[in-house]
């Protein structure tokens, strides 16, 4: 049986990504397994990802998956932004965390409503990926159009009160 060309291209892309991050993907160990079995290391990598995903979903459900998606990558990138000299990435990740916090507070207050929203957790994952994905950077838009107009008048009045007391 022959493998279709688009599948081979996808496997090559995954292999290139694995080679780019050899520590995370355990590239050398997978190359050894590939030599022993004759099957592509990408298959074993995808199998490991499927097993880990299944375990995480089984242990914590959709909520844990969405919490990991909305926290792990942004936290990693925030650590990188702290050590970089680029101010733009600092602003982007601070904005993301403001939106994340705002959403988390709203979700905890109105959590009972999530039961009535079909496909809530896949929508939440999609929303958070849209917030931090470099192509979209939705956090800046949500902050400037939804959160800032709501919060800034209160912050300005609090600053004015604080200046009067000084």
Tab-separated table of N, CA and C in Angstrom:
chain	number	residue	atom	x	y	z
A	1	UNK	N	0.845	-1.178	0.000
A	1	UNK	CA	0.000	0.000	0.000
A	1	UNK	C	0.889	1.240	0.000
A	2	UNK	N	0.597	2.166	-0.881
A	2	UNK	CA	1.393	3.385	-0.969
A	2	UNK	C	0.736	4.489	-0.145
A	3	UNK	N	1.585	5.328	0.394
A	3	UNK	CA	1.113	6.454	1.196
A	3	UNK	C	0.901	7.641	0.267
A	4	UNK	N	-0.251	8.313	0.366
A	4	UNK	CA	-0.511	9.475	-0.500
A	4	UNK	C	0.537	10.577	-0.284
A	5	UNK	N	0.807	11.328	-1.330
A	5	UNK	CA	1.827	12.379	-1.298
A	5	UNK	C	1.573	13.438	-0.213
A	6	UNK	N	0.333	13.929	-0.015
A	6	UNK	CA	0.117	14.920	1.061
A	6	UNK	C	0.470	14.377	2.447
A	7	UNK	N	0.237	13.086	2.659
A	7	UNK	CA	0.583	12.481	3.954
A	7	UNK	C	2.100	12.450	4.113
A	8	UNK	N	2.803	12.094	3.047
A	8	UNK	CA	4.269	12.084	3.097
A	8	UNK	C	4.831	13.482	3.364
A	9	UNK	N	4.214	14.488	2.754
A	9	UNK	CA	4.656	15.865	2.993
A	9	UNK	C	4.422	16.262	4.445
A	10	UNK	N	3.279	15.881	4.997
A	10	UNK	CA	2.989	16.187	6.396
A	10	UNK	C	3.979	15.473	7.316
A	11	UNK	N	4.289	14.215	7.008
A	11	UNK	CA	5.261	13.467	7.815
A	11	UNK	C	6.638	14.115	7.745
A	12	UNK	N	7.016	14.622	6.577
A	12	UNK	CA	8.299	15.315	6.443
A	12	UNK	C	8.322	16.600	7.272
A	13	UNK	N	7.213	17.321	7.287
A	13	UNK	CA	7.138	18.549	8.091
A	13	UNK	C	7.246	18.232	9.580
A	14	UNK	N	6.567	17.171	10.006
A	14	UNK	CA	6.638	16.777	11.412
A	14	UNK	C	8.061	16.342	11.762
A	15	UNK	N	8.698	15.597	10.852
A	15	UNK	CA	10.084	15.172	11.077
A	15	UNK	C	11.004	16.385	11.204
A	16	UNK	N	10.814	17.385	10.358
A	16	UNK	CA	11.630	18.601	10.419
A	16	UNK	C	11.410	19.334	11.743
A	17	UNK	N	10.159	19.380	12.197
A	17	UNK	CA	9.871	20.015	13.479
A	17	UNK	C	10.528	19.240	14.616
A	18	UNK	N	10.478	17.902	14.545
A	18	UNK	CA	11.111	17.075	15.577
A	18	UNK	C	12.628	17.309	15.597
A	19	UNK	N	13.245	17.442	14.412
A	19	UNK	CA	14.682	17.685	14.333
A	19	UNK	C	15.046	19.062	14.872
A	20	UNK	N	14.121	20.010	14.731
A	20	UNK	CA	14.355	21.366	15.225
A	20	UNK	C	14.351	21.410	16.756
A	21	UNK	N	13.537	20.559	17.386
A	21	UNK	CA	13.439	20.489	18.847
A	21	UNK	C	13.758	19.067	19.314
A	22	UNK	N	15.027	18.657	19.204
A	22	UNK	CA	15.356	17.247	19.477
A	22	UNK	C	15.174	16.830	20.931
A	23	UNK	N	15.338	17.739	21.856
A	23	UNK	CA	15.185	17.372	23.262
A	23	UNK	C	13.732	17.091	23.594
A	24	UNK	N	12.857	17.958	23.150
A	24	UNK	CA	11.432	17.787	23.436
A	24	UNK	C	10.885	16.545	22.748
A	25	UNK	N	11.296	16.327	21.512
A	25	UNK	CA	10.742	15.205	20.750
A	25	UNK	C	11.500	13.899	20.953
A	26	UNK	N	12.551	13.938	21.758
A	26	UNK	CA	13.364	12.728	21.986
A	26	UNK	C	13.824	12.143	20.653
A	27	UNK	N	14.359	12.988	19.825
A	27	UNK	CA	14.677	12.657	18.440
A	27	UNK	C	15.647	11.481	18.311
A	28	UNK	N	16.696	11.483	19.109
A	28	UNK	CA	17.700	10.419	18.996
A	28	UNK	C	17.124	9.057	19.399
A	29	UNK	N	16.326	9.038	20.449
A	29	UNK	CA	15.705	7.775	20.872
A	29	UNK	C	14.742	7.255	19.807
A	30	UNK	N	14.013	8.181	19.206
A	30	UNK	CA	13.078	7.773	18.162
A	30	UNK	C	13.812	7.292	16.905
A	31	UNK	N	14.992	7.849	16.624
A	31	UNK	CA	15.787	7.359	15.498
A	31	UNK	C	16.245	5.921	15.749
A	32	UNK	N	16.595	5.615	17.008
A	32	UNK	CA	16.983	4.246	17.351
A	32	UNK	C	15.811	3.288	17.163
A	33	UNK	N	14.634	3.709	17.607
A	33	UNK	CA	13.435	2.868	17.444
A	33	UNK	C	13.132	2.676	15.958
A	34	UNK	N	13.313	3.745	15.181
A	34	UNK	CA	13.080	3.661	13.737
A	34	UNK	C	14.020	2.633	13.097
A	35	UNK	N	15.285	2.628	13.510
A	35	UNK	CA	16.249	1.667	12.956
A	35	UNK	C	15.883	0.228	13.331
A	36	UNK	N	15.414	0.043	14.579
A	36	UNK	CA	15.082	-1.303	15.045
A	36	UNK	C	13.826	-1.857	14.380
A	37	UNK	N	12.832	-1.001	14.169
A	37	UNK	CA	11.531	-1.479	13.687
A	37	UNK	C	11.336	-1.312	12.182
A	38	UNK	N	11.987	-0.341	11.600
A	38	UNK	CA	11.776	-0.064	10.189
A	38	UNK	C	10.625	0.896	9.922
A	39	UNK	N	9.945	1.311	10.972
A	39	UNK	CA	8.857	2.281	10.828
A	39	UNK	C	9.382	3.683	11.126
A	40	UNK	N	8.763	4.676	10.510
A	40	UNK	CA	9.189	6.063	10.667
A	40	UNK	C	9.085	6.513	12.120
A	41	UNK	N	10.069	7.291	12.531
A	41	UNK	CA	10.061	7.839	13.892
A	41	UNK	C	8.865	8.767	14.110
A	42	UNK	N	8.358	9.345	13.041
A	42	UNK	CA	7.202	10.239	13.146
A	42	UNK	C	5.982	9.474	13.644
A	43	UNK	N	5.823	8.234	13.208
A	43	UNK	CA	4.691	7.432	13.677
A	43	UNK	C	4.740	7.235	15.189
A	44	UNK	N	5.929	6.961	15.693
A	44	UNK	CA	6.073	6.753	17.139
A	44	UNK	C	5.876	8.060	17.903
A	45	UNK	N	6.338	9.162	17.314
A	45	UNK	CA	6.127	10.470	17.933
A	45	UNK	C	4.632	10.779	18.017
A	46	UNK	N	3.921	10.552	16.918
A	46	UNK	CA	2.476	10.809	16.912
A	46	UNK	C	1.745	9.878	17.869
A	47	UNK	N	2.206	8.633	17.961
A	47	UNK	CA	1.613	7.706	18.923
A	47	UNK	C	1.813	8.202	20.353
A	48	UNK	N	3.010	8.675	20.666
A	48	UNK	CA	3.280	9.204	22.007
A	48	UNK	C	2.402	10.416	22.303
A	49	UNK	N	2.251	11.302	21.321
A	49	UNK	CA	1.384	12.480	21.503
A	49	UNK	C	-0.060	12.039	21.748
A	50	UNK	N	-0.528	11.046	20.994
A	50	UNK	CA	-1.903	10.550	21.163
A	50	UNK	C	-2.091	9.926	22.543
A	51	UNK	N	-1.110	9.151	23.001
A	51	UNK	CA	-1.218	8.507	24.320
A	51	UNK	C	-1.211	9.558	25.426
A	52	UNK	N	-0.289	10.514	25.340
A	52	UNK	CA	-0.223	11.572	26.361
A	52	UNK	C	-1.511	12.389	26.365
A	53	UNK	N	-2.010	12.731	25.181
A	53	UNK	CA	-3.263	13.505	25.096
A	53	UNK	C	-4.431	12.739	25.696
A	54	UNK	N	-4.484	11.455	25.433
A	54	UNK	CA	-5.559	10.627	25.978
A	54	UNK	C	-5.479	10.553	27.498
A	55	UNK	N	-4.282	10.407	28.019
A	55	UNK	CA	-4.111	10.351	29.469
A	55	UNK	C	-4.525	11.676	30.110
A	56	UNK	N	-4.079	12.789	29.544
A	56	UNK	CA	-4.435	14.104	30.091
A	56	UNK	C	-5.945	14.299	30.048
A	57	UNK	N	-6.562	13.953	28.920
A	57	UNK	CA	-8.010	14.123	28.795
A	57	UNK	C	-8.753	13.199	29.766
A	58	UNK	N	-8.261	11.981	29.934
A	58	UNK	CA	-8.907	11.039	30.843
A	58	UNK	C	-8.795	11.506	32.290
A	59	UNK	N	-7.647	12.028	32.654
A	59	UNK	CA	-7.438	12.463	34.037
A	59	UNK	C	-8.167	13.761	34.377
A	60	UNK	N	-8.145	14.713	33.458
A	60	UNK	CA	-8.690	16.019	33.800
A	60	UNK	C	-9.838	16.498	32.953
A	61	UNK	N	-10.140	15.798	31.893
A	61	UNK	CA	-11.245	16.203	31.046
A	61	UNK	C	-10.910	17.408	30.186
A	62	UNK	N	-11.931	17.926	29.564
A	62	UNK	CA	-11.769	19.043	28.634
A	62	UNK	C	-11.273	20.298	29.339
A	63	UNK	N	-11.658	20.486	30.596
A	63	UNK	CA	-11.221	21.672	31.336
A	63	UNK	C	-9.712	21.687	31.492
A	64	UNK	N	-9.124	20.552	31.853
A	64	UNK	CA	-7.670	20.495	32.000
A	64	UNK	C	-6.980	20.756	30.669
A	65	UNK	N	-7.497	20.189	29.599
A	65	UNK	CA	-6.895	20.404	28.277
A	65	UNK	C	-6.935	21.885	27.925
A	66	UNK	N	-8.066	22.531	28.115
A	66	UNK	CA	-8.167	23.950	27.772
A	66	UNK	C	-7.280	24.790	28.682
A	67	UNK	N	-7.193	24.433	29.949
A	67	UNK	CA	-6.325	25.183	30.856
A	67	UNK	C	-4.858	25.043	30.456
A	68	UNK	N	-4.456	23.849	30.045
A	68	UNK	CA	-3.071	23.648	29.603
A	68	UNK	C	-2.780	24.421	28.329
A	69	UNK	N	-3.707	24.379	27.378
A	69	UNK	CA	-3.512	25.100	26.110
A	69	UNK	C	-3.433	26.602	26.357
A	70	UNK	N	-4.254	27.097	27.266
A	70	UNK	CA	-4.287	28.537	27.499
A	70	UNK	C	-3.206	29.006	28.464
A	71	UNK	N	-2.448	28.088	29.065
A	71	UNK	CA	-1.439	28.495	30.035
A	71	UNK	C	-0.004	28.133	29.657
A	72	UNK	N	0.249	26.915	29.207
A	72	UNK	CA	1.624	26.424	29.054
A	72	UNK	C	2.413	27.227	28.019
A	73	UNK	N	1.914	27.310	26.797
A	73	UNK	CA	2.644	28.049	25.758
A	73	UNK	C	2.766	29.540	26.109
A	74	UNK	N	1.688	30.207	26.534
A	74	UNK	CA	1.844	31.616	26.910
A	74	UNK	C	2.830	31.828	28.069
A	75	UNK	N	2.856	30.914	29.032
A	75	UNK	CA	3.814	31.049	30.124
A	75	UNK	C	5.246	30.907	29.605
A	76	UNK	N	5.462	29.934	28.749
A	76	UNK	CA	6.787	29.732	28.149
A	76	UNK	C	7.232	30.977	27.387
A	77	UNK	N	6.339	31.503	26.559
A	77	UNK	CA	6.684	32.684	25.770
A	77	UNK	C	6.877	33.921	26.657
A	78	UNK	N	6.158	33.984	27.772
A	78	UNK	CA	6.334	35.099	28.704
A	78	UNK	C	7.712	35.041	29.347
A	79	UNK	N	8.163	33.846	29.709
A	79	UNK	CA	9.513	33.701	30.252
A	79	UNK	C	10.561	34.145	29.227
A	80	UNK	N	10.350	33.774	27.974
A	80	UNK	CA	11.275	34.197	26.922
A	80	UNK	C	11.227	35.710	26.734
A	81	UNK	N	10.036	36.291	26.836
A	81	UNK	CA	9.886	37.734	26.631
A	81	UNK	C	10.577	38.521	27.738
A	82	UNK	N	10.557	38.004	28.944
A	82	UNK	CA	11.212	38.688	30.066
A	82	UNK	C	12.705	38.841	29.790
A	83	UNK	N	13.309	37.821	29.207
A	83	UNK	CA	14.753	37.840	28.960
A	83	UNK	C	15.144	38.497	27.644
A	84	UNK	N	14.181	38.843	26.816
A	84	UNK	CA	14.522	39.472	25.539
A	84	UNK	C	14.585	40.988	25.698
A	85	UNK	N	15.245	41.626	24.748
A	85	UNK	CA	15.341	43.088	24.788
A	85	UNK	C	14.185	43.751	24.043
A	86	UNK	N	13.357	42.963	23.369
A	86	UNK	CA	12.236	43.478	22.590
A	86	UNK	C	11.088	43.871	23.525
A	87	UNK	N	10.681	45.118	23.481
A	87	UNK	CA	9.589	45.590	24.327
A	87	UNK	C	8.233	45.135	23.781
A	88	UNK	N	8.156	44.917	22.471
A	88	UNK	CA	6.892	44.525	21.844
A	88	UNK	C	6.369	43.205	22.362
A	89	UNK	N	7.257	42.228	22.561
A	89	UNK	CA	6.773	40.945	23.064
A	89	UNK	C	6.360	41.041	24.524
A	90	UNK	N	6.995	41.917	25.289
A	90	UNK	CA	6.566	42.133	26.678
A	90	UNK	C	5.131	42.651	26.710
A	91	UNK	N	4.869	43.641	25.856
A	91	UNK	CA	3.522	44.220	25.790
A	91	UNK	C	2.503	43.184	25.351
A	92	UNK	N	2.881	42.390	24.350
A	92	UNK	CA	1.943	41.380	23.834
A	92	UNK	C	1.580	40.375	24.916
A	93	UNK	N	2.580	39.883	25.660
A	93	UNK	CA	2.288	38.854	26.665
A	93	UNK	C	1.638	39.444	27.914
A	94	UNK	N	1.962	40.675	28.280
A	94	UNK	CA	1.234	41.315	29.381
A	94	UNK	C	-0.231	41.510	29.012
A	95	UNK	N	-0.462	41.902	27.771
A	95	UNK	CA	-1.837	42.061	27.287
A	95	UNK	C	-2.568	40.728	27.316
A	96	UNK	N	-1.890	39.663	26.881
A	96	UNK	CA	-2.515	38.336	26.917
A	96	UNK	C	-2.914	37.974	28.343
A	97	UNK	N	-2.023	38.204	29.303
A	97	UNK	CA	-2.328	37.805	30.684
A	97	UNK	C	-3.452	38.651	31.288
A	98	UNK	N	-3.565	39.902	30.871
A	98	UNK	CA	-4.702	40.716	31.324
A	98	UNK	C	-6.006	40.135	30.790
A	99	UNK	N	-6.025	39.799	29.505
A	99	UNK	CA	-7.230	39.211	28.902
A	99	UNK	C	-7.517	37.845	29.523
A	100	UNK	N	-6.480	37.040	29.716
A	100	UNK	CA	-6.633	35.728	30.343
A	100	UNK	C	-7.250	35.866	31.735
A	101	UNK	N	-6.727	36.797	32.523
A	101	UNK	CA	-7.249	37.008	33.880
A	101	UNK	C	-8.697	37.480	33.859
A	102	UNK	N	-8.977	38.417	32.978
A	102	UNK	CA	-10.336	38.928	32.854
A	102	UNK	C	-11.303	37.801	32.482
A	103	UNK	N	-10.908	36.989	31.500
A	103	UNK	CA	-11.743	35.867	31.071
A	103	UNK	C	-11.921	34.857	32.199
A	104	UNK	N	-10.862	34.571	32.943
A	104	UNK	CA	-10.930	33.609	34.040
A	104	UNK	C	-11.882	34.089	35.135
A	105	UNK	N	-11.841	35.367	35.447
A	105	UNK	CA	-12.749	35.914	36.457
A	105	UNK	C	-14.189	35.832	35.975
A	106	UNK	N	-14.435	36.233	34.738
A	106	UNK	CA	-15.790	36.158	34.178
A	106	UNK	C	-16.281	34.719	34.171
A	107	UNK	N	-15.404	33.794	33.783
A	107	UNK	CA	-15.785	32.383	33.721
A	107	UNK	C	-16.100	31.824	35.109
A	108	UNK	N	-15.355	32.253	36.118
A	108	UNK	CA	-15.638	31.740	37.463
A	108	UNK	C	-16.940	32.313	38.022
A	109	UNK	N	-17.270	33.543	37.655
A	109	UNK	CA	-18.525	34.148	38.117
A	109	UNK	C	-19.718	33.533	37.392
A	110	UNK	N	-19.590	33.370	36.082
A	110	UNK	CA	-20.709	32.883	35.275
A	110	UNK	C	-20.455	31.456	34.795
A	111	UNK	N	-19.773	30.670	35.601
A	111	UNK	CA	-19.428	29.306	35.212
A	111	UNK	C	-20.615	28.417	34.923
A	112	UNK	N	-21.712	28.681	35.580
A	112	UNK	CA	-22.913	27.863	35.358
A	112	UNK	C	-23.439	28.003	33.931
A	113	UNK	N	-23.130	29.109	33.279
A	113	UNK	CA	-23.592	29.322	31.905
A	113	UNK	C	-22.844	28.451	30.902
A	114	UNK	N	-21.647	28.002	31.269
A	114	UNK	CA	-20.862	27.206	30.323
A	114	UNK	C	-21.528	25.878	29.997
A	115	UNK	N	-22.353	25.394	30.890
A	115	UNK	CA	-23.062	24.139	30.628
A	115	UNK	C	-24.075	24.285	29.499
A	116	UNK	N	-24.529	25.492	29.250
A	116	UNK	CA	-25.552	25.726	28.238
A	116	UNK	C	-24.973	26.094	26.869
A	117	UNK	N	-23.662	26.263	26.789
A	117	UNK	CA	-23.024	26.637	25.528
A	117	UNK	C	-22.507	25.362	24.862
A	118	UNK	N	-23.067	25.014	23.704
A	118	UNK	CA	-22.579	23.805	23.027
A	118	UNK	C	-21.116	23.980	22.589
A	119	UNK	N	-20.341	22.929	22.726
A	119	UNK	CA	-18.935	22.924	22.335
A	119	UNK	C	-18.142	24.025	23.038
A	120	UNK	N	-18.446	24.252	24.309
A	120	UNK	CA	-17.804	25.335	25.045
A	120	UNK	C	-16.279	25.171	25.084
A	121	UNK	N	-15.798	23.992	25.450
A	121	UNK	CA	-14.359	23.817	25.613
A	121	UNK	C	-13.593	23.897	24.290
A	122	UNK	N	-14.069	23.316	23.198
A	122	UNK	CA	-13.361	23.555	21.921
A	122	UNK	C	-13.386	25.034	21.503
A	123	UNK	N	-14.481	25.716	21.787
A	123	UNK	CA	-14.546	27.152	21.489
A	123	UNK	C	-13.552	27.925	22.350
A	124	UNK	N	-13.431	27.532	23.610
A	124	UNK	CA	-12.503	28.202	24.521
A	124	UNK	C	-11.060	27.989	24.065
A	125	UNK	N	-10.722	26.779	23.680
A	125	UNK	CA	-9.368	26.498	23.181
A	125	UNK	C	-9.092	27.347	21.943
A	126	UNK	N	-10.030	27.373	21.027
A	126	UNK	CA	-9.866	28.163	19.804
A	126	UNK	C	-9.692	29.644	20.130
A	127	UNK	N	-10.470	30.142	21.073
A	127	UNK	CA	-10.398	31.544	21.479
A	127	UNK	C	-9.018	31.872	22.045
A	128	UNK	N	-8.510	31.041	22.939
A	128	UNK	CA	-7.219	31.329	23.548
A	128	UNK	C	-6.073	31.195	22.550
A	129	UNK	N	-6.166	30.238	21.646
A	129	UNK	CA	-5.134	30.143	20.604
A	129	UNK	C	-5.179	31.392	19.733
A	130	UNK	N	-6.370	31.865	19.415
A	130	UNK	CA	-6.504	33.098	18.634
A	130	UNK	C	-5.904	34.277	19.410
A	131	UNK	N	-6.075	34.295	20.728
A	131	UNK	CA	-5.531	35.393	21.524
A	131	UNK	C	-4.013	35.485	21.423
A	132	UNK	N	-3.321	34.330	21.448
A	132	UNK	CA	-1.867	34.389	21.498
A	132	UNK	C	-1.148	33.999	20.218
A	133	UNK	N	-1.843	33.516	19.220
A	133	UNK	CA	-1.169	33.100	17.994
A	133	UNK	C	-0.504	34.307	17.335
A	134	UNK	N	0.768	34.182	16.948
A	134	UNK	CA	1.483	35.325	16.365
A	134	UNK	C	0.839	35.905	15.106
A	135	UNK	N	0.087	35.104	14.385
A	135	UNK	CA	-0.554	35.610	13.167
A	135	UNK	C	-1.734	36.530	13.495
A	136	UNK	N	-2.415	36.274	14.604
A	136	UNK	CA	-3.624	37.019	14.924
A	136	UNK	C	-3.446	38.025	16.058
A	137	UNK	N	-2.765	37.630	17.133
A	137	UNK	CA	-2.567	38.478	18.312
A	137	UNK	C	-3.884	39.110	18.761
A	138	UNK	N	-4.871	38.270	18.951
A	138	UNK	CA	-6.196	38.732	19.322
A	138	UNK	C	-6.270	39.376	20.687
A	139	UNK	N	-5.317	39.098	21.561
A	139	UNK	CA	-5.352	39.678	22.905
A	139	UNK	C	-5.309	41.197	22.845
A	140	UNK	N	-4.522	41.741	21.931
A	140	UNK	CA	-4.451	43.193	21.792
A	140	UNK	C	-5.786	43.790	21.382
A	141	UNK	N	-6.475	43.115	20.474
A	141	UNK	CA	-7.772	43.612	20.029
A	141	UNK	C	-8.809	43.509	21.142
A	142	UNK	N	-8.843	42.367	21.850
A	142	UNK	CA	-9.813	42.208	22.942
A	142	UNK	C	-9.545	43.240	24.027
A	143	UNK	N	-8.267	43.460	24.328
A	143	UNK	CA	-7.931	44.441	25.356
A	143	UNK	C	-8.353	45.841	24.950
A	144	UNK	N	-7.976	46.256	23.738
A	144	UNK	CA	-8.245	47.635	23.332
A	144	UNK	C	-9.719	47.913	23.064
A	145	UNK	N	-10.471	46.893	22.627
A	145	UNK	CA	-11.860	47.143	22.276
A	145	UNK	C	-12.862	46.731	23.344
A	146	UNK	N	-12.482	45.826	24.229
A	146	UNK	CA	-13.461	45.344	25.209
A	146	UNK	C	-13.071	45.648	26.653
A	147	UNK	N	-11.833	45.444	27.001
A	147	UNK	CA	-11.444	45.587	28.406
A	147	UNK	C	-11.040	47.019	28.744
A	148	UNK	N	-10.191	47.606	27.931
A	148	UNK	CA	-9.692	48.959	28.223
A	148	UNK	C	-10.807	49.994	28.358
A	149	UNK	N	-11.779	50.056	27.431
A	149	UNK	CA	-12.846	51.051	27.602
A	149	UNK	C	-13.678	50.829	28.862
A	150	UNK	N	-13.740	49.603	29.312
A	150	UNK	CA	-14.525	49.283	30.506
A	150	UNK	C	-13.754	49.592	31.786
A	151	UNK	N	-12.455	49.326	31.801
A	151	UNK	CA	-11.667	49.415	33.025
A	151	UNK	C	-11.002	50.780	33.216
A	152	UNK	N	-10.521	51.393	32.139
A	152	UNK	CA	-9.735	52.620	32.266
A	152	UNK	C	-10.458	53.775	32.961
A	153	UNK	N	-11.748	53.997	32.746
A	153	UNK	CA	-12.387	55.078	33.504
A	153	UNK	C	-12.287	54.880	35.016
A	154	UNK	N	-12.380	53.646	35.463
A	154	UNK	CA	-12.258	53.374	36.895
A	154	UNK	C	-10.820	53.563	37.370
A	155	UNK	N	-9.864	53.147	36.562
A	155	UNK	CA	-8.462	53.333	36.940
A	155	UNK	C	-8.093	54.806	36.980
A	156	UNK	N	-8.610	55.583	36.025
A	156	UNK	CA	-8.339	57.022	36.019
A	156	UNK	C	-8.941	57.703	37.240
A	157	UNK	N	-10.159	57.319	37.617
A	157	UNK	CA	-10.776	57.933	38.802
A	157	UNK	C	-10.048	57.502	40.069
A	158	UNK	N	-9.554	56.273	40.108
A	158	UNK	CA	-8.783	55.829	41.270
A	158	UNK	C	-7.455	56.578	41.357
A	159	UNK	N	-6.835	56.859	40.226
A	159	UNK	CA	-5.578	57.630	40.205
A	159	UNK	C	-5.814	59.041	40.683
A	160	UNK	N	-6.937	59.640	40.284
A	160	UNK	CA	-7.269	60.995	40.708
A	160	UNK	C	-7.486	61.038	42.220
A	161	UNK	N	-8.177	60.068	42.770
A	161	UNK	CA	-8.411	60.009	44.224
A	161	UNK	C	-7.093	59.828	44.957
A	162	UNK	N	-6.228	58.983	44.404
A	162	UNK	CA	-4.925	58.746	45.044
A	162	UNK	C	-4.075	60.001	45.024
A	163	UNK	N	-4.100	60.784	43.937
A	163	UNK	CA	-3.327	62.027	43.851
A	163	UNK	C	-3.834	63.058	44.852
A	164	UNK	N	-5.149	63.093	45.066
A	164	UNK	CA	-5.719	64.032	46.035
A	164	UNK	C	-5.278	63.694	47.453
A	165	UNK	N	-5.162	62.399	47.743
A	165	UNK	CA	-4.783	62.001	49.101
A	165	UNK	C	-3.291	62.204	49.360
A	166	UNK	N	-2.498	62.309	48.299
A	166	UNK	CA	-1.052	62.528	48.475
A	166	UNK	C	-0.825	63.970	48.722
